[in-house]
Amino acid sequence: EDQVTQSPEALRLQEGESSSLNCSYTVSGLRGLFWYRQDPGKGPEFLFTLYSAGEEKEKERLKATLTKKESFLHITAPKPEDSATYLCAVQSISGTYKYIFGTGTRLKVLA
Amino acid sequence: DADVTQTPRNRITKTGKRIMLECSQTKGHDRMYWYRQDPGLGLRLIYYSFDVKDINKGEISDGYSVSRQAQAKFSLSLESAIPNQTALYFCATSATDGRVYEQYFGPGTRLTVT
């Protein structure tokens, strides 16, 4: 069964304290892995798509990486405005190309 | 204006009532989805539609129905609402041409069933 697990569930960082969020996945075949940011009471906002192991994408203080079993979202020198829930999702080659979401990591960056 | 809109944004209803949530998009995407989000459970797929004539059940379709009125409109109905359908509901869209595409989400509808 296709599955996505994110860790940690919650993370508190001081402003400037870099860290990484983990997304472990099990799929029969990976078509793509997605990272989203979700602010409270709002819809998820797309950040990155990764397609194959070894791929990396960057945007401002965020960098996403992908291996055959997991993805990391690295946050470098975070600011309070980076506080949000970060969601990971995968699209499998099996079945009907649905997206499978993890439960997210709630990030709080303290000033 | 937002590319994916949902109405209403908030709704409180009583057990047994019929309710419809509406979604419209201006992105020109063929694929549309309805999810519900519950604390600790993440986003779960209710229904999805790959075009106007193609509608499919997701993992938690019981108690829900959908209608794809046009390429840009996808509605979710709760025929007889029950309290455990209290949740945050999101509509999403994605493009398709054989490649892999991200989803774009609406702002959500917070539904409370009393």
Short mmCIF file of C-alpha atoms in Angstrom, two decimals:
data_model
loop_
_atom_site.label_atom_id
_atom_site.label_comp_id
_atom_site.label_asym_id
_atom_site.label_seq_id
_atom_site.Cartn_x
_atom_site.Cartn_y
_atom_site.Cartn_z
CA GLU A 1 0.00 0.00 0.00
CA ASP A 2 1.27 3.46 -0.91
CA GLN A 3 2.13 5.47 2.18
CA VAL A 4 3.73 8.75 3.23
CA THR A 5 5.08 9.47 6.71
CA GLN A 6 6.36 12.86 7.84
CA SER A 7 8.54 13.61 10.84
CA PRO A 8 8.70 15.28 13.22
CA GLU A 9 5.04 16.12 13.78
CA ALA A 10 6.03 19.49 15.22
CA LEU A 11 9.24 21.49 15.34
CA ARG A 12 10.15 24.68 17.16
CA LEU A 13 13.21 26.59 16.00
CA GLN A 14 14.84 29.81 16.96
CA GLU A 15 15.17 32.34 14.19
CA GLY A 16 18.33 31.47 12.24
CA GLU A 17 18.47 27.88 13.50
CA SER A 18 18.61 25.64 10.44
CA SER A 19 16.93 22.23 10.39
CA SER A 20 15.36 19.58 8.16
CA LEU A 21 11.94 18.02 7.82
CA ASN A 22 11.61 14.41 6.70
CA CYS A 23 9.15 12.72 4.34
CA SER A 24 9.45 8.95 4.03
CA TYR A 25 7.44 7.24 1.34
CA THR A 26 6.50 3.78 0.14
CA VAL A 27 5.03 3.57 -3.33
CA SER A 28 4.94 0.96 -6.04
CA GLY A 29 6.51 3.46 -8.40
CA LEU A 30 7.09 7.16 -7.93
CA ARG A 31 5.81 9.61 -10.51
CA GLY A 32 6.52 12.66 -8.39
CA LEU A 33 6.96 13.96 -4.85
CA PHE A 34 5.50 17.32 -3.85
CA TRP A 35 6.07 19.73 -1.01
CA TYR A 36 3.41 22.21 0.07
CA ARG A 37 3.20 24.92 2.69
CA GLN A 38 -0.07 25.41 4.56
CA ASP A 39 -0.86 28.38 6.77
CA PRO A 40 -3.61 28.05 9.40
CA GLY A 41 -7.10 28.15 7.89
CA LYS A 42 -5.76 28.27 4.32
CA GLY A 43 -5.29 25.87 1.46
CA PRO A 44 -1.91 24.21 0.81
CA GLU A 45 0.42 26.24 -1.38
CA PHE A 46 2.71 24.43 -3.80
CA LEU A 47 6.46 24.66 -3.19
CA PHE A 48 8.35 21.96 -5.14
CA THR A 49 8.05 18.88 -7.30
CA LEU A 50 10.82 16.25 -7.31
CA TYR A 51 10.84 13.43 -9.83
CA SER A 52 13.89 11.24 -9.31
CA ALA A 53 16.47 10.32 -6.69
CA GLY A 54 19.28 12.83 -6.46
CA GLU A 55 17.17 15.75 -7.58
CA GLU A 56 17.24 19.01 -5.58
CA LYS A 57 15.10 22.17 -5.78
CA GLU A 58 15.63 25.47 -3.98
CA LYS A 59 13.48 28.48 -3.18
CA GLU A 60 14.72 31.22 -0.89
CA ARG A 61 15.53 29.54 2.45
CA LEU A 62 14.08 26.17 1.44
CA LYS A 63 15.78 23.28 -0.33
CA ALA A 64 14.11 19.96 -1.11
CA THR A 65 16.05 16.78 -1.81
CA LEU A 66 14.98 13.28 -2.85
CA THR A 67 16.29 9.76 -2.39
CA LYS A 68 14.64 6.47 -3.32
CA LYS A 69 12.94 6.24 0.10
CA GLU A 70 12.64 9.76 1.46
CA SER A 71 12.70 13.46 0.87
CA PHE A 72 14.05 16.23 3.05
CA LEU A 73 12.98 19.84 3.24
CA HIS A 74 15.97 21.79 4.52
CA ILE A 75 15.27 25.19 6.05
CA THR A 76 18.30 27.44 6.26
CA ALA A 77 18.34 30.36 8.71
CA PRO A 78 14.56 30.36 9.12
CA LYS A 79 12.52 33.45 9.89
CA PRO A 80 9.25 33.70 11.84
CA GLU A 81 7.36 34.04 8.55
CA ASP A 82 8.45 30.50 7.68
CA SER A 83 6.16 29.22 10.44
CA ALA A 84 3.55 26.97 8.83
CA THR A 85 2.65 23.32 8.32
CA TYR A 86 4.67 21.67 5.59
CA LEU A 87 2.99 18.85 3.71
CA CYS A 88 4.56 16.15 1.58
CA ALA A 89 2.64 14.22 -1.07
CA VAL A 90 3.50 11.55 -3.63
CA GLN A 91 1.93 10.52 -6.88
CA SER A 92 2.25 6.84 -7.71
CA ILE A 93 2.49 5.25 -11.14
CA SER A 94 -0.02 2.61 -10.07
CA GLY A 95 -3.76 3.00 -10.30
CA THR A 96 -5.25 6.32 -11.21
CA TYR A 97 -2.54 8.82 -10.42
CA LYS A 98 -3.96 9.97 -7.11
CA TYR A 99 -1.93 12.02 -4.66
CA ILE A 100 -1.10 10.56 -1.24
CA PHE A 101 -0.45 13.08 1.52
CA GLY A 102 1.47 12.88 4.75
CA THR A 103 0.05 14.43 7.90
CA GLY A 104 2.53 17.29 7.85
CA THR A 105 5.13 18.91 10.07
CA ARG A 106 4.05 21.99 12.06
CA LEU A 107 6.96 24.39 12.10
CA LYS A 108 7.17 27.29 14.53
CA VAL A 109 10.06 29.74 14.20
CA LEU A 110 10.56 31.96 17.22
CA ALA A 111 11.96 35.47 16.93
CA ASP B 1 -8.57 37.05 -8.16
CA ALA B 2 -7.89 33.57 -6.79
CA ASP B 3 -7.48 30.78 -9.34
CA VAL B 4 -9.47 28.27 -7.26
CA THR B 5 -12.44 29.54 -5.28
CA GLN B 6 -14.72 27.78 -2.84
CA THR B 7 -18.10 28.74 -1.45
CA PRO B 8 -19.14 29.01 1.28
CA ARG B 9 -16.00 29.61 3.33
CA ASN B 10 -17.71 28.69 6.57
CA ARG B 11 -20.91 26.76 7.17
CA ILE B 12 -22.68 25.51 10.25
CA THR B 13 -25.49 23.04 9.64
CA LYS B 14 -27.55 20.55 11.56
CA THR B 15 -27.54 16.78 11.46
CA GLY B 16 -29.65 15.44 8.61
CA LYS B 17 -29.50 18.55 6.45
CA ARG B 18 -28.37 18.48 2.84
CA ILE B 19 -25.50 20.77 2.04
CA MET B 20 -23.55 21.62 -1.10
CA LEU B 21 -20.02 22.97 -1.30
CA GLU B 22 -18.99 24.59 -4.54
CA CYS B 23 -15.67 24.95 -6.29
CA SER B 24 -14.75 27.01 -9.33
CA GLN B 25 -11.41 27.37 -11.08
CA THR B 26 -9.97 29.67 -13.70
CA LYS B 27 -6.77 27.70 -14.28
CA GLY B 28 -8.18 25.76 -17.22
CA HIS B 29 -7.28 22.44 -15.61
CA ASP B 30 -9.15 19.26 -16.47
CA ARG B 31 -8.60 17.48 -13.18
CA MET B 32 -10.44 18.47 -10.03
CA TYR B 33 -10.46 16.95 -6.55
CA TRP B 34 -12.28 17.17 -3.24
CA TYR B 35 -10.41 16.52 0.02
CA ARG B 36 -11.25 16.73 3.66
CA GLN B 37 -8.68 17.60 6.30
CA ASP B 38 -8.92 16.52 9.92
CA PRO B 39 -6.36 17.14 12.65
CA GLY B 40 -3.85 14.30 12.76
CA LEU B 41 -5.26 12.61 9.66
CA GLY B 42 -4.02 14.86 6.94
CA LEU B 43 -5.71 15.35 3.59
CA ARG B 44 -7.97 12.52 2.48
CA LEU B 45 -9.43 12.23 -0.99
CA ILE B 46 -13.21 12.14 -1.26
CA TYR B 47 -13.80 12.28 -5.02
CA TYR B 48 -11.85 13.20 -8.11
CA SER B 49 -12.75 14.01 -11.70
CA PHE B 50 -10.43 13.85 -14.69
CA ASP B 51 -12.92 15.55 -16.99
CA VAL B 52 -16.61 16.40 -17.11
CA LYS B 53 -17.62 12.84 -17.93
CA ASP B 54 -15.19 11.09 -15.60
CA ILE B 55 -15.87 10.99 -11.84
CA ASN B 56 -14.21 8.62 -9.42
CA LYS B 57 -14.53 7.75 -5.77
CA GLY B 58 -11.65 8.45 -3.45
CA GLU B 59 -10.77 6.74 -0.21
CA ILE B 60 -13.63 8.20 1.86
CA SER B 61 -16.58 8.74 -0.51
CA ASP B 62 -19.33 7.26 1.68
CA GLY B 63 -21.88 9.92 2.62
CA TYR B 64 -20.76 12.26 -0.14
CA SER B 65 -21.67 12.82 -3.78
CA VAL B 66 -20.27 15.13 -6.45
CA SER B 67 -21.27 16.86 -9.64
CA ARG B 68 -18.97 18.17 -12.38
CA GLN B 69 -21.17 20.79 -14.01
CA ALA B 70 -18.47 22.10 -16.34
CA GLN B 71 -14.72 21.94 -16.74
CA ALA B 72 -14.42 24.77 -14.26
CA LYS B 73 -16.99 23.70 -11.66
CA PHE B 74 -17.02 20.77 -9.25
CA SER B 75 -19.52 20.54 -6.40
CA LEU B 76 -19.52 18.33 -3.33
CA SER B 77 -22.79 17.38 -1.61
CA LEU B 78 -23.52 15.90 1.76
CA GLU B 79 -26.95 14.34 1.34
CA SER B 80 -27.63 14.00 5.05
CA ALA B 81 -24.94 15.64 7.13
CA ILE B 82 -23.67 13.95 10.30
CA PRO B 83 -21.38 15.35 13.02
CA ASN B 84 -18.34 13.31 11.99
CA GLN B 85 -18.38 15.16 8.68
CA THR B 86 -17.26 18.24 10.55
CA ALA B 87 -13.94 19.11 8.90
CA LEU B 88 -12.07 21.48 6.63
CA TYR B 89 -12.87 20.75 2.97
CA PHE B 90 -10.58 21.63 0.09
CA CYS B 91 -11.03 21.63 -3.64
CA ALA B 92 -7.95 21.23 -5.80
CA THR B 93 -7.09 21.19 -9.49
CA SER B 94 -4.23 19.91 -11.57
CA ALA B 95 -3.18 20.00 -15.18
CA THR B 96 -2.53 16.92 -17.23
CA ASP B 97 -0.81 16.10 -20.48
CA GLY B 98 0.80 12.84 -19.40
CA ARG B 99 3.36 14.56 -17.21
CA VAL B 100 3.36 14.96 -13.45
CA TYR B 101 1.75 18.11 -12.13
CA GLU B 102 1.27 19.74 -8.78
CA GLN B 103 -2.15 20.49 -7.37
CA TYR B 104 -3.57 23.95 -6.71
CA PHE B 105 -5.86 24.26 -3.74
CA GLY B 106 -8.75 26.53 -2.92
CA PRO B 107 -8.97 28.42 0.38
CA GLY B 108 -11.14 25.76 2.00
CA THR B 109 -14.60 25.50 3.53
CA ARG B 110 -14.87 25.00 7.27
CA LEU B 111 -17.95 22.85 7.84
CA THR B 112 -19.48 22.23 11.24
CA VAL B 113 -22.32 19.74 11.66
CA THR B 114 -24.15 20.03 14.97
#
